[in-house]
Coordinates of C-alpha atoms in Angstrom, one line a residue:
M1 CA -71.4 -156.7 27.4
N2 CA -69.1 -154.1 25.9
R3 CA -70.5 -151.3 23.6
Q4 CA -69.4 -153.0 20.4
A5 CA -70.9 -156.3 21.3
L6 CA -74.2 -154.5 22.3
L7 CA -74.2 -152.6 19.0
T8 CA -73.7 -155.9 17.1
W9 CA -76.5 -157.5 19.1
V10 CA -78.9 -154.6 18.4
D11 CA -78.1 -154.6 14.7
E12 CA -78.7 -158.4 14.3
N13 CA -82.0 -158.3 16.2
T14 CA -83.2 -155.2 14.5
A15 CA -82.5 -156.8 11.1
R16 CA -84.3 -160.0 12.2
Y17 CA -87.3 -158.0 13.4
Q18 CA -87.5 -156.0 10.2
S19 CA -87.3 -159.1 8.0
A20 CA -90.1 -160.7 10.0
Q21 CA -92.2 -157.6 9.6
L22 CA -91.5 -157.5 5.8
S23 CA -92.1 -161.2 5.2
S24 CA -95.6 -161.2 6.6
G25 CA -98.7 -159.5 5.3
K26 CA -101.0 -157.3 7.3
N27 CA -103.9 -159.8 7.2
P28 CA -104.1 -162.8 9.6
T29 CA -102.7 -165.9 7.9
T30 CA -105.0 -168.8 7.1
G31 CA -104.0 -172.3 8.0
S32 CA -103.9 -174.5 11.0
L33 CA -102.5 -173.2 14.3
S34 CA -99.7 -175.8 14.1
S35 CA -98.7 -174.8 10.6
I36 CA -98.6 -171.0 11.5
V37 CA -96.6 -171.7 14.6
N38 CA -94.1 -174.0 12.8
R39 CA -93.6 -171.6 9.9
T40 CA -93.1 -168.5 12.1
A41 CA -90.9 -170.3 14.6
N42 CA -88.6 -171.3 11.7
Q43 CA -88.5 -167.8 10.5
Q44 CA -87.4 -166.6 13.9
Q45 CA -84.9 -169.5 14.2
L46 CA -86.7 -170.9 17.2
T47 CA -86.8 -174.7 17.8
I48 CA -90.1 -176.1 19.1
T49 CA -89.6 -179.2 21.2
R50 CA -93.3 -180.3 21.5
M51 CA -96.7 -179.2 20.2
Q52 CA -100.0 -180.5 21.3
P53 CA -103.4 -179.5 19.9
Q54 CA -106.2 -179.2 22.4
G55 CA -109.5 -178.5 20.5
E56 CA -109.2 -174.8 19.4
L57 CA -106.0 -174.3 21.3
L58 CA -102.4 -175.3 20.7
Q59 CA -99.9 -175.9 23.4
V60 CA -96.2 -175.3 22.6
W61 CA -92.9 -176.1 24.4
L62 CA -89.5 -174.6 23.6
D63 CA -86.1 -175.3 25.2
S64 CA -83.8 -172.5 26.1
V65 CA -84.4 -169.5 23.8
P66 CA -83.3 -165.9 23.9
F67 CA -86.0 -163.9 25.7
T68 CA -86.0 -161.0 23.3
Q69 CA -86.3 -163.4 20.3
L70 CA -89.3 -165.1 22.0
L71 CA -90.9 -161.6 22.5
F72 CA -90.4 -160.8 18.8
W73 CA -92.0 -164.1 17.8
L74 CA -95.0 -163.6 20.2
E75 CA -95.5 -160.0 18.9
H76 CA -95.5 -161.4 15.3
L77 CA -98.0 -164.1 16.1
A78 CA -100.4 -161.6 17.7
N79 CA -100.0 -158.7 15.2
K80 CA -99.4 -160.4 11.9
E81 CA -100.9 -163.9 12.3
G82 CA -103.9 -163.2 14.3
L83 CA -103.0 -165.5 17.2
Q84 CA -103.5 -164.8 20.9
V85 CA -101.5 -166.0 23.9
Q86 CA -103.9 -167.6 26.3
A87 CA -101.2 -168.6 28.8
I88 CA -97.4 -168.9 29.1
D89 CA -95.2 -170.5 31.7
L90 CA -91.5 -169.6 31.6
T91 CA -88.5 -170.7 33.6
K92 CA -84.9 -169.5 33.5
G93 CA -82.9 -170.8 30.5
D94 CA -79.5 -172.4 30.3
L95 CA -77.7 -169.2 29.5
Q96 CA -78.1 -165.6 30.7
G97 CA -80.9 -163.9 28.8
E98 CA -82.6 -167.1 27.8
V99 CA -85.8 -168.7 29.0
R100 CA -87.4 -172.1 28.8
V101 CA -91.0 -172.1 27.6
R102 CA -92.6 -174.8 29.7
R103 CA -96.1 -174.1 28.2
L104 CA -97.3 -171.6 25.7
Q105 CA -101.0 -171.8 25.0
L106 CA -102.1 -170.2 21.7
A107 CA -105.5 -169.6 20.1
K108 CA -106.8 -167.9 16.9
Q109 CA -108.3 -164.5 17.6

């Protein structure tokens, strides 16, 4: 990756992160786990391939997603939405820098 491409990538991801920070309040959001996960995944431009509620937990699967984008989303879920990652299972994604989320288990804190 050359310097200009790296700078562009940093600018785009910084703007995405800041917009996610501004669009959410400081208090945990009310609502079902699935509605919180769907809304925030859409905000981060992540596509969920499958969701499965399991009592107080929610299991989520995503196809190949940029790793840094996944981290921003998980940070947002924890710090802004009051959710906690119980377990995560990742594999290498289709492209360099991407991962496949085989299982993400979330719960409300």
